[in-house]
XYZ file of C-alpha atoms in Angstrom:
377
model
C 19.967 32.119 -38.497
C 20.206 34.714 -35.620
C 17.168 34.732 -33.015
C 14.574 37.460 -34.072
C 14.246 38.514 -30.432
C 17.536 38.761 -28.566
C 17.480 39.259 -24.482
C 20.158 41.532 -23.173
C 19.974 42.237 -19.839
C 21.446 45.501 -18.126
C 23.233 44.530 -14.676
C 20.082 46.374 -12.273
C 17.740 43.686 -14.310
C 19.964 40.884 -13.864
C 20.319 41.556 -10.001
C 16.552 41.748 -9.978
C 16.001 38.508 -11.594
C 18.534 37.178 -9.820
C 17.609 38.526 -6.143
C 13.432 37.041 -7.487
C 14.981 34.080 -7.896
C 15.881 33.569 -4.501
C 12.771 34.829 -2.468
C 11.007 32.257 -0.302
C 7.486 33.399 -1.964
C 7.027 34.519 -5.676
C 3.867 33.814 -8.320
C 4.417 30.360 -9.759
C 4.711 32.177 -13.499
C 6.579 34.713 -12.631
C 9.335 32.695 -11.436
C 9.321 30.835 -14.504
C 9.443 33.932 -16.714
C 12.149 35.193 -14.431
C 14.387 32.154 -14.483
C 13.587 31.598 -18.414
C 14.830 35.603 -19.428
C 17.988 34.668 -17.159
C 18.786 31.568 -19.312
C 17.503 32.852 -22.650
C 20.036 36.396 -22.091
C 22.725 36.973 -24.428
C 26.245 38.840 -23.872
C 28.815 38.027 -22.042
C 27.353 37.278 -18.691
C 24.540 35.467 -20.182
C 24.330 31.914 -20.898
C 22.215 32.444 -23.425
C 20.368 29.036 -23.646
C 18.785 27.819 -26.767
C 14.494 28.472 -26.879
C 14.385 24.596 -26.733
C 17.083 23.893 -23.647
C 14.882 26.433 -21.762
C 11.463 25.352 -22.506
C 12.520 22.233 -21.609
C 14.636 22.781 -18.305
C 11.446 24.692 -17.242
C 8.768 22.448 -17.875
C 7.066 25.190 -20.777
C 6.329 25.311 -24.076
C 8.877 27.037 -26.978
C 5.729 29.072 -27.679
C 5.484 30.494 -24.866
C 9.440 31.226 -24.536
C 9.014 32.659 -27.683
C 6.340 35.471 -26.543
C 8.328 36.013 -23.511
C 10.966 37.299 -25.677
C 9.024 39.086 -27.859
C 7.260 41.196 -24.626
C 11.041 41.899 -23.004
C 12.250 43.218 -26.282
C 8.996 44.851 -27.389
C 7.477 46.409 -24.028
C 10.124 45.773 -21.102
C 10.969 43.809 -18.390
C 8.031 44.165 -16.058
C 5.022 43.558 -18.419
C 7.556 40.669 -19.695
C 6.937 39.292 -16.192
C 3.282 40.036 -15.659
C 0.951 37.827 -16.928
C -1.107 39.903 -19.674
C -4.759 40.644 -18.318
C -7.792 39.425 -20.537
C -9.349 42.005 -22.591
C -12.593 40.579 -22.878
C -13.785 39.168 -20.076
C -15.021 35.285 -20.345
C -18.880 34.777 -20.754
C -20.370 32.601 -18.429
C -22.797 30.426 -19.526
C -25.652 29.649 -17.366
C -28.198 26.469 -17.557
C -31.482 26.124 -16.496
C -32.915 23.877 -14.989
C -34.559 22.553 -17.940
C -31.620 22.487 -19.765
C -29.976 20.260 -17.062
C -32.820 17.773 -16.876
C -33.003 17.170 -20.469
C -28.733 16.788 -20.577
C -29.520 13.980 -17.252
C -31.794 12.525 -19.349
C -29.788 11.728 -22.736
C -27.431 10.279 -20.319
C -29.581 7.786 -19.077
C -30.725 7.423 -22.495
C -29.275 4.189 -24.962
C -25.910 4.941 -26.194
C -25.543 5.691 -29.898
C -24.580 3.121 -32.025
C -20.506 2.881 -32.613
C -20.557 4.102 -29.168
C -19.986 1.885 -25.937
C -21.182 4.370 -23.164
C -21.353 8.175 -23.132
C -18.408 10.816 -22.597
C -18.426 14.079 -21.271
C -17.599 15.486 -24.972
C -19.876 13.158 -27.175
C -23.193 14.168 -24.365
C -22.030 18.234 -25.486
C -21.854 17.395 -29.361
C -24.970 15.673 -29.094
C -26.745 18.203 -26.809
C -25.686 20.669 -29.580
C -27.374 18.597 -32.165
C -30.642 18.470 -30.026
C -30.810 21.970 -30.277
C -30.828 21.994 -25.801
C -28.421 25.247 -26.584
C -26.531 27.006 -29.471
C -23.338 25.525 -27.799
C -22.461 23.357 -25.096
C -18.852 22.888 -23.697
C -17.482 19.618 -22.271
C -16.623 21.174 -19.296
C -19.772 22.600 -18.867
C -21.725 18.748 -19.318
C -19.127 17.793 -16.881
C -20.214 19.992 -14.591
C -23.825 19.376 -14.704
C -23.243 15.660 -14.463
C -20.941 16.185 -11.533
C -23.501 18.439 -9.572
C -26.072 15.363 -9.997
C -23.741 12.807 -9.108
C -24.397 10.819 -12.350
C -21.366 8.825 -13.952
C -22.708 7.840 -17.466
C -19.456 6.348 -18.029
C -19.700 3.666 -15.881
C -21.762 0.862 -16.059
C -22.387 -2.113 -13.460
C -23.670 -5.805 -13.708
C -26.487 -6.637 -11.846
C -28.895 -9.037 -10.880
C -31.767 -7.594 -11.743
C -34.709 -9.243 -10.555
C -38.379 -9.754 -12.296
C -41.040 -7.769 -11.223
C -45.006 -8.561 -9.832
C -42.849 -12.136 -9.760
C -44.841 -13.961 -6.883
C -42.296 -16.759 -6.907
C -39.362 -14.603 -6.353
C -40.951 -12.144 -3.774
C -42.136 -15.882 -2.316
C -37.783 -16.802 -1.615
C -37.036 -13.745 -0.486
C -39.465 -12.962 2.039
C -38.431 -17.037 3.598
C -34.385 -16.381 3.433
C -35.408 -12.888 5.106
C -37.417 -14.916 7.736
C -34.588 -17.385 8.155
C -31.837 -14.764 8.974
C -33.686 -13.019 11.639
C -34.270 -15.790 13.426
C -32.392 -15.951 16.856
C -29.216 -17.736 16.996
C -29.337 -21.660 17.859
C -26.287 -24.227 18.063
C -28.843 -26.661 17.472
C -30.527 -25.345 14.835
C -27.709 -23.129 12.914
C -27.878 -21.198 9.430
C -25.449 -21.784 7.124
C -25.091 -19.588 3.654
C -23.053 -21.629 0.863
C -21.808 -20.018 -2.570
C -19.187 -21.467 -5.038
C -16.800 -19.526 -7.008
C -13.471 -20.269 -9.238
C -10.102 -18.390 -8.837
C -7.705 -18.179 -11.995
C -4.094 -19.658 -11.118
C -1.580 -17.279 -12.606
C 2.245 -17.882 -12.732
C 4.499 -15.362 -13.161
C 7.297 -15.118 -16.566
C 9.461 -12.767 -15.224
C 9.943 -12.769 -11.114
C 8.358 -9.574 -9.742
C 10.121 -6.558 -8.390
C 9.650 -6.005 -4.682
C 8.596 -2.335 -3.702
C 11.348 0.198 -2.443
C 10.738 4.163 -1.845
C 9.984 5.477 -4.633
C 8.221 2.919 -6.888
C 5.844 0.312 -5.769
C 6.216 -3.612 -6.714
C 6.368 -4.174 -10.424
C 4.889 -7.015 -12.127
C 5.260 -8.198 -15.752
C 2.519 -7.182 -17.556
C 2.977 -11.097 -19.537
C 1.952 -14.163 -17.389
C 1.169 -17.839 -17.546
C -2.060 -19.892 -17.444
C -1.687 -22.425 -14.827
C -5.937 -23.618 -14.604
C -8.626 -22.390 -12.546
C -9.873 -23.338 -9.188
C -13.031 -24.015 -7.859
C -14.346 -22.299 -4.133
C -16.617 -23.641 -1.950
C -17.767 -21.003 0.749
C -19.544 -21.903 3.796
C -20.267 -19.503 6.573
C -22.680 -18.860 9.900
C -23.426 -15.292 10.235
C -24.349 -15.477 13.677
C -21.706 -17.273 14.937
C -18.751 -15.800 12.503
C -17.581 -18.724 11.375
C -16.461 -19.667 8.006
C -15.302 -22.329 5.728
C -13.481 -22.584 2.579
C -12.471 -25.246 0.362
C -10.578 -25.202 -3.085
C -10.936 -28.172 -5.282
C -10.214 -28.619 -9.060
C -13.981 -29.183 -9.606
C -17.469 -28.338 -8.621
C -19.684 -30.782 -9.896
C -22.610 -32.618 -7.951
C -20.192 -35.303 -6.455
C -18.185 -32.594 -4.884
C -21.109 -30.197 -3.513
C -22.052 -33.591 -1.584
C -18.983 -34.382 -0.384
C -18.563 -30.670 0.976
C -22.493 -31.503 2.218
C -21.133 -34.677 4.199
C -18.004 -32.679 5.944
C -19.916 -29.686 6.730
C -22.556 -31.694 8.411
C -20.135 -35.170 9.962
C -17.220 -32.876 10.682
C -18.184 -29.206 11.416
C -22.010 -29.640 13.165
C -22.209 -33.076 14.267
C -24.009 -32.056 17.176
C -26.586 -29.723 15.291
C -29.780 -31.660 14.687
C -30.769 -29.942 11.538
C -28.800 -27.443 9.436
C -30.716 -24.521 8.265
C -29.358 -24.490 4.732
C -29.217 -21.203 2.628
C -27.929 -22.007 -1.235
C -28.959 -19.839 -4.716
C -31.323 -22.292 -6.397
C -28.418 -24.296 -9.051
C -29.109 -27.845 -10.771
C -26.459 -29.286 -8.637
C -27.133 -28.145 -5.352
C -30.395 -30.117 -4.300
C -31.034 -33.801 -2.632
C -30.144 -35.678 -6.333
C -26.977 -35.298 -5.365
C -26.268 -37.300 -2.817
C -27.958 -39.896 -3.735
C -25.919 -39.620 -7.451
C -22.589 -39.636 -4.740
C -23.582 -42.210 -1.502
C -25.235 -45.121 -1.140
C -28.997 -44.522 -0.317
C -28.690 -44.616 3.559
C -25.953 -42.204 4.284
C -27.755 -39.899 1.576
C -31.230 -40.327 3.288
C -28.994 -39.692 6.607
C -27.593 -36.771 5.514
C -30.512 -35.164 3.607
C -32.744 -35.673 6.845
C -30.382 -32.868 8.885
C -30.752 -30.278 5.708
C -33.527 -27.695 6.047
C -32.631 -26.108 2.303
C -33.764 -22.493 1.631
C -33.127 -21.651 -1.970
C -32.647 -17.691 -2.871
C -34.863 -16.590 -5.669
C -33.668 -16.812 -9.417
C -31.818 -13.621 -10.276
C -31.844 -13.118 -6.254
C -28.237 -14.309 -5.419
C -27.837 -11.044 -3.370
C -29.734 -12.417 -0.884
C -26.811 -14.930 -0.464
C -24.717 -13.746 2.713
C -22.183 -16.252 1.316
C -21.528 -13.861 -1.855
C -20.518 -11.345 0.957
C -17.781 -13.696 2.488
C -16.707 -14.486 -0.945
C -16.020 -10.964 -1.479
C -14.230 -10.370 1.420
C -11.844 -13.408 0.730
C -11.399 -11.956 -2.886
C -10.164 -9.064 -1.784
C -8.314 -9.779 0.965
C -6.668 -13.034 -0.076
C -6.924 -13.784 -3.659
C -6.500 -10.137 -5.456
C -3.034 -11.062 -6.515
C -1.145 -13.976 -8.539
C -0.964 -17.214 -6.996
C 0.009 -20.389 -9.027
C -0.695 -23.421 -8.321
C -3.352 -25.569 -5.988
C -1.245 -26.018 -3.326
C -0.557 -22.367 -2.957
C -3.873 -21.271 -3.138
C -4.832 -23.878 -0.800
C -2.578 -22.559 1.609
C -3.356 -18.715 1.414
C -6.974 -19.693 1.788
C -6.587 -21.530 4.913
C -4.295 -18.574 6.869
C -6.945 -16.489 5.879
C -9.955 -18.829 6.630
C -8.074 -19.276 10.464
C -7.385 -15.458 10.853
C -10.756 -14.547 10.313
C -12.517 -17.250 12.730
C -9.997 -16.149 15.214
C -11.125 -12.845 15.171
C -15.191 -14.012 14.834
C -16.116 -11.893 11.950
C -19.983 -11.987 11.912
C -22.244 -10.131 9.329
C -25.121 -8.308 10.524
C -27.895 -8.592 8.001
C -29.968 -5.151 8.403
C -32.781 -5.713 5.305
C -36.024 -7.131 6.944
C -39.229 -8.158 5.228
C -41.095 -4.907 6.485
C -38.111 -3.010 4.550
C -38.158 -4.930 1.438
C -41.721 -4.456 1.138
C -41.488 -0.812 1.219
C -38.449 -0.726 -0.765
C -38.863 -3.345 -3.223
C -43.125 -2.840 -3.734
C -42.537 -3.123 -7.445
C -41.108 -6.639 -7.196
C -45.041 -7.769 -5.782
C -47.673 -8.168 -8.123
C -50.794 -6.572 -8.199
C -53.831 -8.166 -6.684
C-alpha cells in the first residue's frame, strides 16, 4: 500500500536541507525535521527511507514522522520545519500558601494502606480527593515538595530516643563530660563498637573497568559466613583498632578487653572506657573468661561509661565503623583471611596519617537542642 503522504523534493529544497544540514548552529528540531524530509523523499535522488528506518535512525517517534509529512505535503516546506506555535496558551496554576501547607502535611502524614511510602503522583490523586483543589498535577506536588526540601519517599532508621527519660539524659550528659575532657596518656578514652561484615564470593570472576564501562560484577554470588568487628579507637590521639573474629560473644569482648589494655596501654593506669550498654560488655565477663585475679586485674584499670539505651549515637566508635565501611569493606571480599588483611592496611593507613574526630556537641548544646529529652520538674 503506497504512503498517503509522499515527499518530493524540488532541487532549491534539497540544497537547502542539505546546506542546514551542515551549519555549525541550527535548532535541535529543526535539524531533525530537516534530516528526516531528506531521508523520507521520494524520486530519483531520494532515498526514500521507510517511516520506521527514519524514526529510528533519528531517535523520534513514527508519529511524529508521520505529521512531518503530512505538514510538507499539506502546507510547505518551511512551516514543515517550524515547530507549530500553541494556540492556547498553557494555564498556570498557582498555590497558596495554604494549599502548600496542607499538601506538606499529608506527606508527613501515615501512608495509606497497600502503600509503602508516598509518590509524587499518589500525594496529587489524593490531594484531589481531599478536595485541597479541583486538580492537582504530579509535577506540580513535585514542585511544592521540592521548594520545601521534603523527600516523602525516603525514609531513615533511627535511634530514636525516649523523652522526659531521666536515665537516658543521665548517660548522655556523663559520655558528653568524658569527651571534653583534656587529653591524658595516662588516663585515655577509648570508644568500642562491634559490628559483622557478610563474606561474599564471587560465581563468575568480575570484569575490570576500561573506558567506556565501569567494572562489572555478576549480579549472582556465594555465601561464604559473616564476620564479626571489634572497633576500638582514641579520638584524641587518632588511633584505632580493629579486629575480625568469627564470633562476638562474652569470651571474645574479654579477650579484646585483655589486649587492648596488656598490649596497646600498658602504661595507662586506668582506661576511660566508652561502650553502648549490651549484656556482654560489662565486668561478668571476665570473670566468665579468666581466672578471678587477672579479671579483678584487669577490671581495676576500666573506668566503663555506658551510652544511654537507644543512645548509640553517642558512640564515637559507630563513626570509625562507618568510615571503615565505606572505605574498606563496601565491596566483596571472601573469606577471613582476606578480610583480615584489608582491615589491617586500612587500620595502618589511617594511624599513619592520625585521623582524630573532633566531637563538637557539648552538654550546654544538648540541653538547648535536645530540652524535650528532660523531664519536667
Amino acid at each position: 500500500m503506497a504512503p498517503r503522504y509522499r515527499v518530493t523534493l524540488t532541487k532549491e529544497e534539497r540544497e537547502e536541507l542539505e546546506s542546514m544540514t551542515r551549519r555549525g548552529r541550527i535548532e535541535a528540531r529543526r535539524f531533525i525535521n530537516a534530516r528526516a524530509l531528506l531521508l523520507c523523499a521520494a524520486g530519483s535522488e531520494g532515498p526514500a527511507w521507510k517511516v520506521a528506518d527514519v524514526a529510528s535512525a533519528l531517535g523520534v517517534s513514527v508519529r511524529s514522522i508521520e505529521h512531518l509529512k503530512k505538514r510538507f505535503v499539506e502546507k510547505g516546506l518551511e512551516v514543515a520545519l517550524t515547530r507549530k506555535k500553541r494556540e492556547k496558551p498553557p494555564r498556570e496554576i498557582k498555590f497558596d500558601g495554604a494549599f502548600e501547607a496542607r499538601l506538606i502535611a499529608l506527606a508527613c502524614s501515615k501512608v495509606p494502606d497497600g502503600y509503602r511510602r508516598w509518590t509524587v503522583r499518589l500525594l496529587a490523586d489524593k490531594a484531589v480527593e481531599l478536595e485541597f483543589a479541583e486538580s492537582v498535577s504530579h509535577m506540580s506536588v513535585q514542585r511544592v515538595l521540592k521548594k520545601n526540601e521534603l523527600q516523602p519517599h525516603r525514609s531513615k532508621y533511627w535511634k530514636i530516643p525516649p523523652e522526659g527519660s531521666a536515665a537516658f539524659v543521665a548517660c548522655m550528659e556523663d559520655i558528653l563530660d568524658i569527651y571534653h575532657l583534656p587529653y591524658d596518656p595516662d588516663y585515655p578514652v577509648v570508644c568500642m563498637d562491634e559490628s559483622c561484615k557478610q563474606m561474599v564470593g564471587e560465581v563468575r570472576d568480575p570484569i575490570p573497568c576500561a573506558p567506556g564501562h565501569p567494572a562489572l560484577m555478576d549480579d549472582e554470588y556465594v555465601r561464604k559466613g559473616v564476620a564479626q568487628i571489634f572497633m576500638e579507637v582514641e579520638p584524641l590521639a587518632g588511633r584505632r583498632h580493629v579486629a575480625v573474629t568469627e564470633h562476638r560473644t562474652r569470651k571474645d569482648w574479654a579477650v579484646q578487653i585483655k589486649e587492648m589494655l596488656d598490649e596497646r596501654y600498658p602504661n595507662a593506669g586506668k582506661v576511660r572506657l566508652v561502650m553502648d550498654n549490651l549484656n556482654t560488655r560489662n565486668i561478668a565477663s571476665l570473670y566468665e573468661t579468666f581466672e578471678p585475679e587477672e579479671a579483678r586485674r584487669l577490671a581495676q584499670r576500666l573506668d566503663i561509661h555506658y551510652t544511654p539505651k537507644h543512645g548509640s549515637w553517642l558512640n564515637m566508635a559507630e563513626i570509625e565503623l562507618s568510615v571503615l565501611k565505606g572505605q574498606c569493606l563496601d565491596l566483596r571480599i571472601p573469606d577471613m583471611a582476606t578480610m583480615q588483611r584489608q582491615v589491617a592496611a586500612w587500620e595502618k593507613n589511617r594511624n599513619n596519617r592520625v585521623r582524630k574526630i573532633l566531637w563538637q556537641f557539648t552538654t550546654p548544646d544538648v540541653r538547648i537542642k535536645l530540652k524535650r529529652l528532660y523531664p519536667q520538674t
